[in-house]
Coordinates of C-alpha atoms and ligand atoms in Angstrom, one line a residue:
X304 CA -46.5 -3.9 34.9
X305 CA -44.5 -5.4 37.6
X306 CA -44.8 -3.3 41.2
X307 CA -40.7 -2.7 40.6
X308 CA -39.3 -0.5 38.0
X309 CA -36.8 1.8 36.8
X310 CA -37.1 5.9 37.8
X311 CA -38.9 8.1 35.9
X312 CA -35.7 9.7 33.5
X313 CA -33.7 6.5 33.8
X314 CA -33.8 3.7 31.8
X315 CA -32.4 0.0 31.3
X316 CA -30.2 -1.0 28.4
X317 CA -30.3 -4.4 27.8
X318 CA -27.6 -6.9 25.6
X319 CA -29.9 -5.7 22.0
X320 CA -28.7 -2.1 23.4
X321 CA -25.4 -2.4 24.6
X322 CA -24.1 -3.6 21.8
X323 CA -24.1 -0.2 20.0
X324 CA -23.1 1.6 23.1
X325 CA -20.1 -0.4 23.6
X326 CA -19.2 0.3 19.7
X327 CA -19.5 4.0 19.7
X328 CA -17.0 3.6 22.8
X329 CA -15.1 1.7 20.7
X330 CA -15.1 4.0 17.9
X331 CA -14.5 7.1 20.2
X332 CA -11.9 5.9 22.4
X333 CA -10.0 4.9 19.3
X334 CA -10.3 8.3 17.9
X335 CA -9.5 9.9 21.2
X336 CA -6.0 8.2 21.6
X337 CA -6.0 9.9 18.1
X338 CA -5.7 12.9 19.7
X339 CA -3.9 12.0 22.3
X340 CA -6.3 12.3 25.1
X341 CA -6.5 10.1 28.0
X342 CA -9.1 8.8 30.3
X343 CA -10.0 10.0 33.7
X344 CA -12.7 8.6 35.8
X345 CA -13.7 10.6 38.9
X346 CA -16.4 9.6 41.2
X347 CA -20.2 10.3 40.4
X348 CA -20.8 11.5 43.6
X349 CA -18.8 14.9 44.6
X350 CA -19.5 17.5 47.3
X351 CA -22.0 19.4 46.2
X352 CA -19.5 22.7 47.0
X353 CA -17.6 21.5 43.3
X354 CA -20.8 22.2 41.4
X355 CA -22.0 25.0 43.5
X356 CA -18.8 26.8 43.2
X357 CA -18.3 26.6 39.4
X358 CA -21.8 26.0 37.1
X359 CA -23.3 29.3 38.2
X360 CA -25.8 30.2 40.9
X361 CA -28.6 31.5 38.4
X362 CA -28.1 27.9 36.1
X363 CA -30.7 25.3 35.8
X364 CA -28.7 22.8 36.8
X365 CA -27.9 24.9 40.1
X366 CA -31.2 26.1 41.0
X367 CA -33.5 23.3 40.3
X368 CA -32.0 20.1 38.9
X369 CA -29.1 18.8 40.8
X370 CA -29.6 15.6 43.3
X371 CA -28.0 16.6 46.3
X372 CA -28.4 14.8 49.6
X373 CA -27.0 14.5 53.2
X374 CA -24.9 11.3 54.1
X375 CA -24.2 9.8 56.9
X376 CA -21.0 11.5 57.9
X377 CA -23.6 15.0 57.3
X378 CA -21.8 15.8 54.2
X379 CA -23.4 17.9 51.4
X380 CA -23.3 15.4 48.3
X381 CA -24.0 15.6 44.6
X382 CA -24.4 13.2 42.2
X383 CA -22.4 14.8 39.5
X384 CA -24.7 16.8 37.0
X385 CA -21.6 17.1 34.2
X386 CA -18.2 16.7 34.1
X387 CA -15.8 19.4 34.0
X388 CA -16.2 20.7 37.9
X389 CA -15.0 17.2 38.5
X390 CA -12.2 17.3 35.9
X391 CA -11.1 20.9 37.9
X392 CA -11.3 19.7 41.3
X393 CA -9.4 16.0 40.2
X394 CA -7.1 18.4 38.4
X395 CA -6.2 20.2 41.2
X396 CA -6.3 17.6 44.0
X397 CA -3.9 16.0 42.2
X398 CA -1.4 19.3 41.6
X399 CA -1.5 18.4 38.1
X400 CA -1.5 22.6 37.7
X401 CA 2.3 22.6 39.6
X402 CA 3.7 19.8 37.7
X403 CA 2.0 19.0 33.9
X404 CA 1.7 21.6 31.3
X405 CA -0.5 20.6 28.9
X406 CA -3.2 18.2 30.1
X407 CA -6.0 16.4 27.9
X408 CA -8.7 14.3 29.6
X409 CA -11.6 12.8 28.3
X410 CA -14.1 10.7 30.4
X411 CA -17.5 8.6 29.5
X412 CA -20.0 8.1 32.1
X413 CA -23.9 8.8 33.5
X414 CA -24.6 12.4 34.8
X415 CA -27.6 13.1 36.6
X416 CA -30.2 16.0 35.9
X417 CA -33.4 16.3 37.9
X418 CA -35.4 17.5 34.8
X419 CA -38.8 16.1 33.3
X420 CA -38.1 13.5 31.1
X421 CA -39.1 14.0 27.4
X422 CA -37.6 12.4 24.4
X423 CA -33.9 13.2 24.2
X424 CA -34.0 14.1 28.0
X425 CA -33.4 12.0 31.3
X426 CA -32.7 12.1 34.7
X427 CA -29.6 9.5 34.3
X428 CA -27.8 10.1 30.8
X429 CA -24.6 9.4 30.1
X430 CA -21.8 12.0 28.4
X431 CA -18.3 11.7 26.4
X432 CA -16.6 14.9 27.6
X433 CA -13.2 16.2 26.9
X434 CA -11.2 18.8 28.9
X435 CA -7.9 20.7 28.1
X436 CA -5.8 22.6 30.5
X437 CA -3.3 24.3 30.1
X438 CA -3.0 26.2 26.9
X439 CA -4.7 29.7 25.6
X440 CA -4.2 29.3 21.9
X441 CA -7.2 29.6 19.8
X442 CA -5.7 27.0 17.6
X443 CA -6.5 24.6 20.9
X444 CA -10.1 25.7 20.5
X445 CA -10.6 24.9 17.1
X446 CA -8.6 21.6 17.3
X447 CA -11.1 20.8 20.4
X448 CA -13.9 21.7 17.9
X449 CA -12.8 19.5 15.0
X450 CA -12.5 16.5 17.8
X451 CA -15.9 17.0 18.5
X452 CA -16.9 17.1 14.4
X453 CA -14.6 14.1 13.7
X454 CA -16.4 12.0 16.6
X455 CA -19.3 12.2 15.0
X456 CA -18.4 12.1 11.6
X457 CA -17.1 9.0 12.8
X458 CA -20.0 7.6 14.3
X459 CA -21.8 8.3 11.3
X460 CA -23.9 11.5 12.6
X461 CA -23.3 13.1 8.8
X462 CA -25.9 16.1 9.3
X463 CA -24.8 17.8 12.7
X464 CA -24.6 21.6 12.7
X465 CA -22.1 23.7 14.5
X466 CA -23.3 27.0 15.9
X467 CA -20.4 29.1 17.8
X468 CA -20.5 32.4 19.7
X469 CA -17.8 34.1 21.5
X470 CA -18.8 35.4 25.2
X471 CA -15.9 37.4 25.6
X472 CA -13.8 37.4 28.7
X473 CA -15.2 38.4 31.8
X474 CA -15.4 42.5 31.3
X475 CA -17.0 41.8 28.1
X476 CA -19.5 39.5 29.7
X477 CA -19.6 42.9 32.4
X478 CA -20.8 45.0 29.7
X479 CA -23.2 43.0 27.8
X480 CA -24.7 41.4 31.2
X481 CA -25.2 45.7 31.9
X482 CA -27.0 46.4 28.2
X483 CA -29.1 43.2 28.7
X484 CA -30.4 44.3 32.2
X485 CA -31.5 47.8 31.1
X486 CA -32.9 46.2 28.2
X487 CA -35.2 43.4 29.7
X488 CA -35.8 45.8 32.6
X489 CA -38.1 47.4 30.1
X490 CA -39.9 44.1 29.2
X491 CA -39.6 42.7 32.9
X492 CA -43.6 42.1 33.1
X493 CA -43.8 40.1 30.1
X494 CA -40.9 37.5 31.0
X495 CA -41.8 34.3 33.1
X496 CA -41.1 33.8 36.6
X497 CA -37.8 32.2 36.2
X498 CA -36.3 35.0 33.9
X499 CA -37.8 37.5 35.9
X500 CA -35.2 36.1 38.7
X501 CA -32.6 35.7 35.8
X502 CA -32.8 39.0 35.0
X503 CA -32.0 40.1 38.7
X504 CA -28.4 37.2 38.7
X505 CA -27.5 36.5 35.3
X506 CA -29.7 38.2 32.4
X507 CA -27.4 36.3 29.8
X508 CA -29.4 33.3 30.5
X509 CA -32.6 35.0 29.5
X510 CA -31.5 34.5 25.7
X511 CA -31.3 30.9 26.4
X512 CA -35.0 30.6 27.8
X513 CA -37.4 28.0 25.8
X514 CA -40.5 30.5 27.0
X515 CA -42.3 31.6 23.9
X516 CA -43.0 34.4 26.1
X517 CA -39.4 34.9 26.4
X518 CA -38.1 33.9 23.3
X519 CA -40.3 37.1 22.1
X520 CA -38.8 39.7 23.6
X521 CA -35.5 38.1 23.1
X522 CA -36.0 38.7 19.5
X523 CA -36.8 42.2 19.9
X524 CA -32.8 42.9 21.6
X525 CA -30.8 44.9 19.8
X526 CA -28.2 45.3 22.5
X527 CA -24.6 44.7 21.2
X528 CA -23.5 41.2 21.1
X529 CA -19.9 42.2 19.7
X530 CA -18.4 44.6 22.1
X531 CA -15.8 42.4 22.3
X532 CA -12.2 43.4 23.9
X533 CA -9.1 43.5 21.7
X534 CA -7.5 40.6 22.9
X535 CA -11.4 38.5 22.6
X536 CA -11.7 39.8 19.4
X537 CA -8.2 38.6 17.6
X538 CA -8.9 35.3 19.4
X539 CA -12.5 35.0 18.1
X540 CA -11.0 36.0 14.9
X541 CA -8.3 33.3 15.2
X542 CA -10.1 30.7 15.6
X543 CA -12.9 31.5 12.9
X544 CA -9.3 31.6 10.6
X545 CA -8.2 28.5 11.9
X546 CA -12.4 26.9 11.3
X547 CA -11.9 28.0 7.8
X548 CA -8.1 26.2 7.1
X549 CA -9.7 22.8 8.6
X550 CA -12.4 23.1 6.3
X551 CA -15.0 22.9 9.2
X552 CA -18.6 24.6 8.8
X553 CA -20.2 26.8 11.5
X554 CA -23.0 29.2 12.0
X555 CA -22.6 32.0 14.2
X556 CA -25.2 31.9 16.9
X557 CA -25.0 35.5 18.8
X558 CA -27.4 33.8 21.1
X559 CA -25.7 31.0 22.2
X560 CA -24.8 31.2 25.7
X561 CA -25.2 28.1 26.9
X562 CA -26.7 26.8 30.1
X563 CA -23.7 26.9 32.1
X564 CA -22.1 30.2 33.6
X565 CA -17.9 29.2 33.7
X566 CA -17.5 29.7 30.0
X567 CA -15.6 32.3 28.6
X568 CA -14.6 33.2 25.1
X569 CA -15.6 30.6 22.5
X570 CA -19.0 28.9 23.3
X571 CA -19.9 25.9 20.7
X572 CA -22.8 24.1 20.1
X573 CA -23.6 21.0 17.9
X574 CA -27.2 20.1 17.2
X575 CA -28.9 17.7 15.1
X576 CA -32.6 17.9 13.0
X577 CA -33.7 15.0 13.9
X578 CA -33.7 15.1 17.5
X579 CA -36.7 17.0 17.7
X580 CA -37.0 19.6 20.9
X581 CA -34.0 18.7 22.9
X582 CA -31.4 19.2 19.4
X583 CA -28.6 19.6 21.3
X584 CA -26.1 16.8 20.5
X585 CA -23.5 18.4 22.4
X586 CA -21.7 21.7 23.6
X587 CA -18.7 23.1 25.2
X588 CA -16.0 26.3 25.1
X589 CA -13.6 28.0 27.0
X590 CA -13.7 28.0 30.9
X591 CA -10.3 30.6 31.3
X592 CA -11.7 31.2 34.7
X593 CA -13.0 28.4 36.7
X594 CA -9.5 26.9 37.5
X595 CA -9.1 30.2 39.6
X596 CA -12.6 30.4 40.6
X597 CA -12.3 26.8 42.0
X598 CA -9.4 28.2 44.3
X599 CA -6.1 26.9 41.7
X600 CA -4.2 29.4 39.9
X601 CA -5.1 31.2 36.4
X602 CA -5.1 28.1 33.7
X603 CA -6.8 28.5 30.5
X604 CA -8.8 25.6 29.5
X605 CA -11.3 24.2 26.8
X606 CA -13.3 20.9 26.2
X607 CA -17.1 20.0 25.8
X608 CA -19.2 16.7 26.1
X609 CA -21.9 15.2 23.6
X610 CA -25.0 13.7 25.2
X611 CA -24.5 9.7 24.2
X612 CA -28.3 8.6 23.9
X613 CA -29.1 11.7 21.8
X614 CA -25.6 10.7 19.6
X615 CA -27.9 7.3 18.8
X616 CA -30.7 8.6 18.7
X617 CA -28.7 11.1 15.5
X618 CA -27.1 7.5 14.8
X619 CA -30.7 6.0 14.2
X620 CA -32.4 8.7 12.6
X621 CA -29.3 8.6 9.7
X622 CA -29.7 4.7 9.6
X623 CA -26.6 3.9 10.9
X624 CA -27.6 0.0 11.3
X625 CA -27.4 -1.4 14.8
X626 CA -24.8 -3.3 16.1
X627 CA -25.2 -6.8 15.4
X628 CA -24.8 -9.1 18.7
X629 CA -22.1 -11.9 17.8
X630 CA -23.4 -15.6 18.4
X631 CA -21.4 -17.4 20.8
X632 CA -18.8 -19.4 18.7
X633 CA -19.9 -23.6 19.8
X634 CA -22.6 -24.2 21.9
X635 CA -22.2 -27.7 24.1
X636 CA -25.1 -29.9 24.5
X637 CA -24.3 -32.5 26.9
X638 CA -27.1 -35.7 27.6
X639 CA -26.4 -37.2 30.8
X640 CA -24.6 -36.5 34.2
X641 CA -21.4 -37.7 33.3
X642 CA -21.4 -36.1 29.9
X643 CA -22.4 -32.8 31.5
X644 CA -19.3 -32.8 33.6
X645 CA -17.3 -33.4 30.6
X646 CA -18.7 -30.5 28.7
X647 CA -18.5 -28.4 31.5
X648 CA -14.5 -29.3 31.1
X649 CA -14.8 -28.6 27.5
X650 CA -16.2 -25.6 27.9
X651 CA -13.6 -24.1 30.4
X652 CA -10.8 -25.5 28.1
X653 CA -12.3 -23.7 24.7
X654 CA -12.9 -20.6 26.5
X655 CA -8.7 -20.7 27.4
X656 CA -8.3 -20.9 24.1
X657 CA -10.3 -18.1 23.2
X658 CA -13.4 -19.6 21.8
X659 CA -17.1 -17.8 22.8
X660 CA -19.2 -20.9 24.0
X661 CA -22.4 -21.1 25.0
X662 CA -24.8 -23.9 25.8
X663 CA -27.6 -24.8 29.5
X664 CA -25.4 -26.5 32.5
X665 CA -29.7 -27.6 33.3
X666 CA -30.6 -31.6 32.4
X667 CA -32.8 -30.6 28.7
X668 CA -33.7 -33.2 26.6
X669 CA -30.9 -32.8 23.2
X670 CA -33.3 -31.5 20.7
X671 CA -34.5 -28.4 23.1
X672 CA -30.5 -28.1 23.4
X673 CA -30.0 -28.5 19.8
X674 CA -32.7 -25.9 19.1
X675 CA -31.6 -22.8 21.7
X676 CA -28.1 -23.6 19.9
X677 CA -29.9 -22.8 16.5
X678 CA -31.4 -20.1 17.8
X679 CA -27.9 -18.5 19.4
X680 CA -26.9 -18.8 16.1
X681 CA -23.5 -20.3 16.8
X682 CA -21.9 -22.2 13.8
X683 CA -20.7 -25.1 15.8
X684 CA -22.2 -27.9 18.6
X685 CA -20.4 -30.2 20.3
X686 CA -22.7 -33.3 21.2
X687 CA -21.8 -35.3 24.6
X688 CA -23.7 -38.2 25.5
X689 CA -22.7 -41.5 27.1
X690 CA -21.5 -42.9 23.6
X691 CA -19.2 -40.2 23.4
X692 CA -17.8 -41.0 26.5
X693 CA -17.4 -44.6 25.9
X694 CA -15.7 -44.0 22.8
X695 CA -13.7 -41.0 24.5
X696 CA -14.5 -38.7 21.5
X697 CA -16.7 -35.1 20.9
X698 CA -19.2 -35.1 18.1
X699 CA -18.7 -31.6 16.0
X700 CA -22.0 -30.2 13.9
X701 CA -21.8 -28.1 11.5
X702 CA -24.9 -26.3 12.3
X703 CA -24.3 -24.9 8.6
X704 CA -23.9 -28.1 6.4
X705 CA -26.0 -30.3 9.2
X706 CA -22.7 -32.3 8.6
X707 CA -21.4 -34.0 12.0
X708 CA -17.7 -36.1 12.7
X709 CA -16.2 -37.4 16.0
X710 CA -13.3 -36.6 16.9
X711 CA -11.1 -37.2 20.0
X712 CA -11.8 -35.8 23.6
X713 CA -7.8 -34.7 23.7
X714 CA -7.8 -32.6 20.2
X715 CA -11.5 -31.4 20.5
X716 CA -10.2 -27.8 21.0
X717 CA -7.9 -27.5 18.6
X718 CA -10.2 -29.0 16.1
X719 CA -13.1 -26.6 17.4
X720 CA -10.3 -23.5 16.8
X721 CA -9.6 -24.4 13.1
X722 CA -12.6 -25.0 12.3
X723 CA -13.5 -21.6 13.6
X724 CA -10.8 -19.9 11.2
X725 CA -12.5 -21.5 8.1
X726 CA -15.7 -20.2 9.3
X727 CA -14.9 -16.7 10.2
X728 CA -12.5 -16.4 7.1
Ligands
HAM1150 P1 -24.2 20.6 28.6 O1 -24.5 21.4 27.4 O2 -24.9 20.8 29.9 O3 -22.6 20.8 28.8 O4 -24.3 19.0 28.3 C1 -23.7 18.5 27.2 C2 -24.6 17.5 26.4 O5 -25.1 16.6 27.4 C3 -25.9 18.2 25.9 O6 -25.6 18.8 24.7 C4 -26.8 17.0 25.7 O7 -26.5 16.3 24.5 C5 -26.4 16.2 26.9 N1 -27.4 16.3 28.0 C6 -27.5 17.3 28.9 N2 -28.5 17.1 29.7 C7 -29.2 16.0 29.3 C8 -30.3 15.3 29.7 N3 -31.0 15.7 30.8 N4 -30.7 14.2 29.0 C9 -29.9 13.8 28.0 N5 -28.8 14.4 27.5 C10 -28.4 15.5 28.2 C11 -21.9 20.2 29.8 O8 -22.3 19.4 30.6 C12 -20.5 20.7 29.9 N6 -19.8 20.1 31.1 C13 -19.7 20.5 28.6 C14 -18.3 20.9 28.7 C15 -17.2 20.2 28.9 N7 -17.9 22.2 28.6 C16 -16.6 22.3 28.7 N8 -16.2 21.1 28.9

C-alpha cells in the first residue's frame, strides 16, 4: 500500500466508474428539465452560521459530524454537509424572494459528513437535491414526490419504497415534542447517552435513534402522532389524495422524522432492500419555516436529495448493467519522427471534425502500437511510416476485417468520418 492515500470515508472514482456516474447525470438532468428545474451550484464551503442556523442544534449533523474550520481571514467555515441551507442563503443573497415567484433548483455535487464509514456511508458523498420556493400547495409536494419516484424509476431502481409522515407545522410539532418528553422522561435511564441529551433539545429525534436500546422503548410510545392542526391535516389529506390520482405507492411511517430539524409538514423517505443498514436512498419534505428562520420573509418551500453512490449501489443490486466505456474512434500509430509529426497533425485535424482518437505520441515499435490500439478497441488505425510519407498517403485498418487501403494525406479525414458512419450505423 503506497504511504499516500485517499481519507478514510472518501474514495476515488476512476474512468470504469465515471462512466455510470456521468449517465445517471445524464439521465437525471434530462428528466429534471422535464420538470422544469434548473441548476444551481453554490460553493462547498459556507459559513458555518448557514448550517448552524437552519439543520437544528440537537441534529447529528450539528453536533458531531460537520467539518468546520478557521481560515485565514478567522472565519468560521463549513464544508457543506447538504444542500438546502445553501439553496436558502443563495436564495436570499440573491433577492430571488422580492423578485421570482415560483423558484425550482436542483444541484448535484459532494457533501461532507464526519461519520464512520460503513457500506453506503462516507465522509465525501455526493447528492442530487431539489428545492422549491415559493408555493404552499400540497399538489407541489406530491409533484416533488413523484420527481423523486420518476428519477429512479428512470435509473432503473424498480424496488424503492416510499415511507411519508406529516410533522405538522410548528404548534403541532409543540405538542407532540411535549407528549414525547413526559413520555421518555419515564424511560430516561434506559436511553443512550446521546438521547438522553435529545430528550433534554429535541425528543423527536429520539424516534429516529439506531440504539437497540432506544429503538425499544420507542416501540413502547403510544403518544399521539396525529394531533395534527386543521389546516396540517387537509394538507396531509391533500396530498395522500393527490399520491393516490398519480398512482404513486407509499407507506405511512408515523416515525419518520428525519434527521434534520427545518422540516415541517410532509416528511418523505425512499429506501431500498438491498442497501443493507444505511437503506435510505433519499429523503426530503416541507421546510415552511427556514426561509424566515434564515432571516428572509415567510416562503413555503419543498425539495429532497437522493444519496448518488447508494442510487448505484440500488442500480447494481437490480442489475442495471454498467456503463460501457466507448473506445476511442481511430487510433494513430506513427513509425518514425517525421511520421509522428504528421499524425500528431492528423490527430488534431480528426478531432475538429469530431472523431475520438487515440494512439502514444512515445517512439514504440508498430506492433506494441498496433496491439494497445486492439486493446482500446477502436475500429479504425491509421498507419504512418516513412512510405506513407513518401507516397503522401494514410494507410486505414480495418481493425474488424484486418482489411487495410491508402488513401491520400488531404482526404484522410473525410474518409476516416465515412467510414465511421458505416461502422456506427
Ligand atoms: P438527508 O436525509 O440528510 O437529507 O440526505 C439525503 C440522502 O443523502 C440520504 O438519504 C442518503 O442517501 C444520502 N446521504 C446522507 N448522508 C450520507 C453519507 N454519509 N454517505 C452516503 N450517503 C449519504 C438532506 O440532506 C436534505 N438536505 C434533503 C432535502 C432537500 N430536504 C429538503 N430538501
Amino acid at each position: 500500500m503506497p504511504s499516500l492515500v485517499a481519507l478514510p470515508g472518501t474514495s476515488d472514482l476512476l474512468p470504469e466508474e465515471t462512466a455510470r456516474w456521468q449517465a445517471v447525470d445524464a439521465a437525471a438532468r434530462a428528466i429534471l428539465a422535464r420538470y422544469d428545474y434548473r441548476e444551481i451550484r453554490t460553493p462547498i464551503i459556507e459559513s458555518a452560521e448557514v448550517f448552524l442556523r437552519s439543520l437544528g442544534d440537537a441534529t447529528e449533523i450539528v453536533q458531531k459530524q460537520m467539518y468546520l474550520f478557521t481560515d485565514r481571514g478567522g472565519r468560521q467555515v463549513a464544508l457543506r454537509p447538504e444542500g438546502t441551507a445553501s439553496a436558502v442563503r443563495a436564495y436570499l443573497e440573491h433577492g430571488l424572494d422580492k423578485t421570482a415567484g415560483l423558484v425550482k433548483w436542483y444541484y448535484v455535487g459532494p457533501m461532507f459528513r464526519a461519520e464512520r464509514p460503513q457500506k453506503g456511508r462516507q465522509r465525501q458523498f455526493h447528492q442530487l437535491g431539489v428545492e422549491v420556493f415559493g408555493s404552499a400547495s400540497p399538489l407541489q409536494d406530491a409533484e416533488v414526490i413523484a420527481l423523486l419516484m420518476h428519477l429512479l424509476e428512470v435509473l432503473g431502481v424498480k424496488g424503492a419504497a416510499l415511507k411519508l409522515n406529516n410533522l405538522g407545522c410548528r404548534q403541532d410539532r409543540a405538542a407532540r415534542v411535549e407528549a414525547l418528553t413526559a413520555f421518555f422522561s419515564q424511560h430516561v435511564g434506559d436511553l443512550c447517552e446521546d438521547c438522553q441529551q435529545r430528550l433534554r433539545v429535541n425528543p423527536l429525534r429520539i424516534l429516529d435513534c439506531k440504539q437497540e436500546k432506544c429503538q425499544r422503548i420507542v416501540a413502547k410510545d403510544r403518544t399521539p402522532d396525529t394531533g395534527l392542526c386543521a389546516d396540517c391535516l387537509a394538507h396531509w389529506q391533500a396530498v395522500l389524495a393527490a399520491l393516490d390520482a398519480l398512482n404513486i405507492r407509499y407507506e405511512r411511517d408515523v416515525r419518520l422524522v428525519r434527521g434534520l430539524d427545518y422540516y415541517t409538514r410532509t416528511a418523505f423517505e425512499v429506501v431500498h432492500p438491498g442497501l443493507g443498514a444505511q437503506d435510505a436512498l433519499g429523503g426530503g419534505g416541507r421546510y415552511d419555516d427556514l426561509v424566515q428562520q434564515m432571516g428572509g420573509p415567510s416562503v413555503p418551500a419543498i425539495g429532497f436529495a437522493l444519496g448518488l453512490e447508494r442510487v448505484l449501489m440500488a442500480m447494481d443490486h437490480e442489475g442495471v448493467p454498467a456503463e460501457p466505456v466507448r473506445p476511442p474512434d481511430v487510433c494513430i500509430a506513427a513509425l518514425g519522427e517525421a511520421a509522428q509529426i504528421k499524425g500528431l497533425v492528423v490527430r488534431q485535424d480528426l478531432r475538429r471534425a469530431g472523431v475520438a482518437c487515440a494512439g502514444e505520441l512515445d517512439p514504440r515499435p508498430l506492433k506494441r502500437q498496433l496491439e494497445a490500439a486492439s486493446k482500446l478497441g477502436c475500429p479504425l488505425v491509421l498507419l504512418l511510416g516513412d512510405d506513407e510519407l513518401a507516397k503522401e498517403v494514410v494507410t486505414i485498418r480495418d481493425m474488424q476485417t484486418r482489411s487495410q487501403a491508402q488513401v491520400p494525406q488531404a482526404g484522410c479525414v473525410n474518409e476516416v468520418v465515412r467510414r465511421l458512419k458505416t461502422v456506427n450505423s
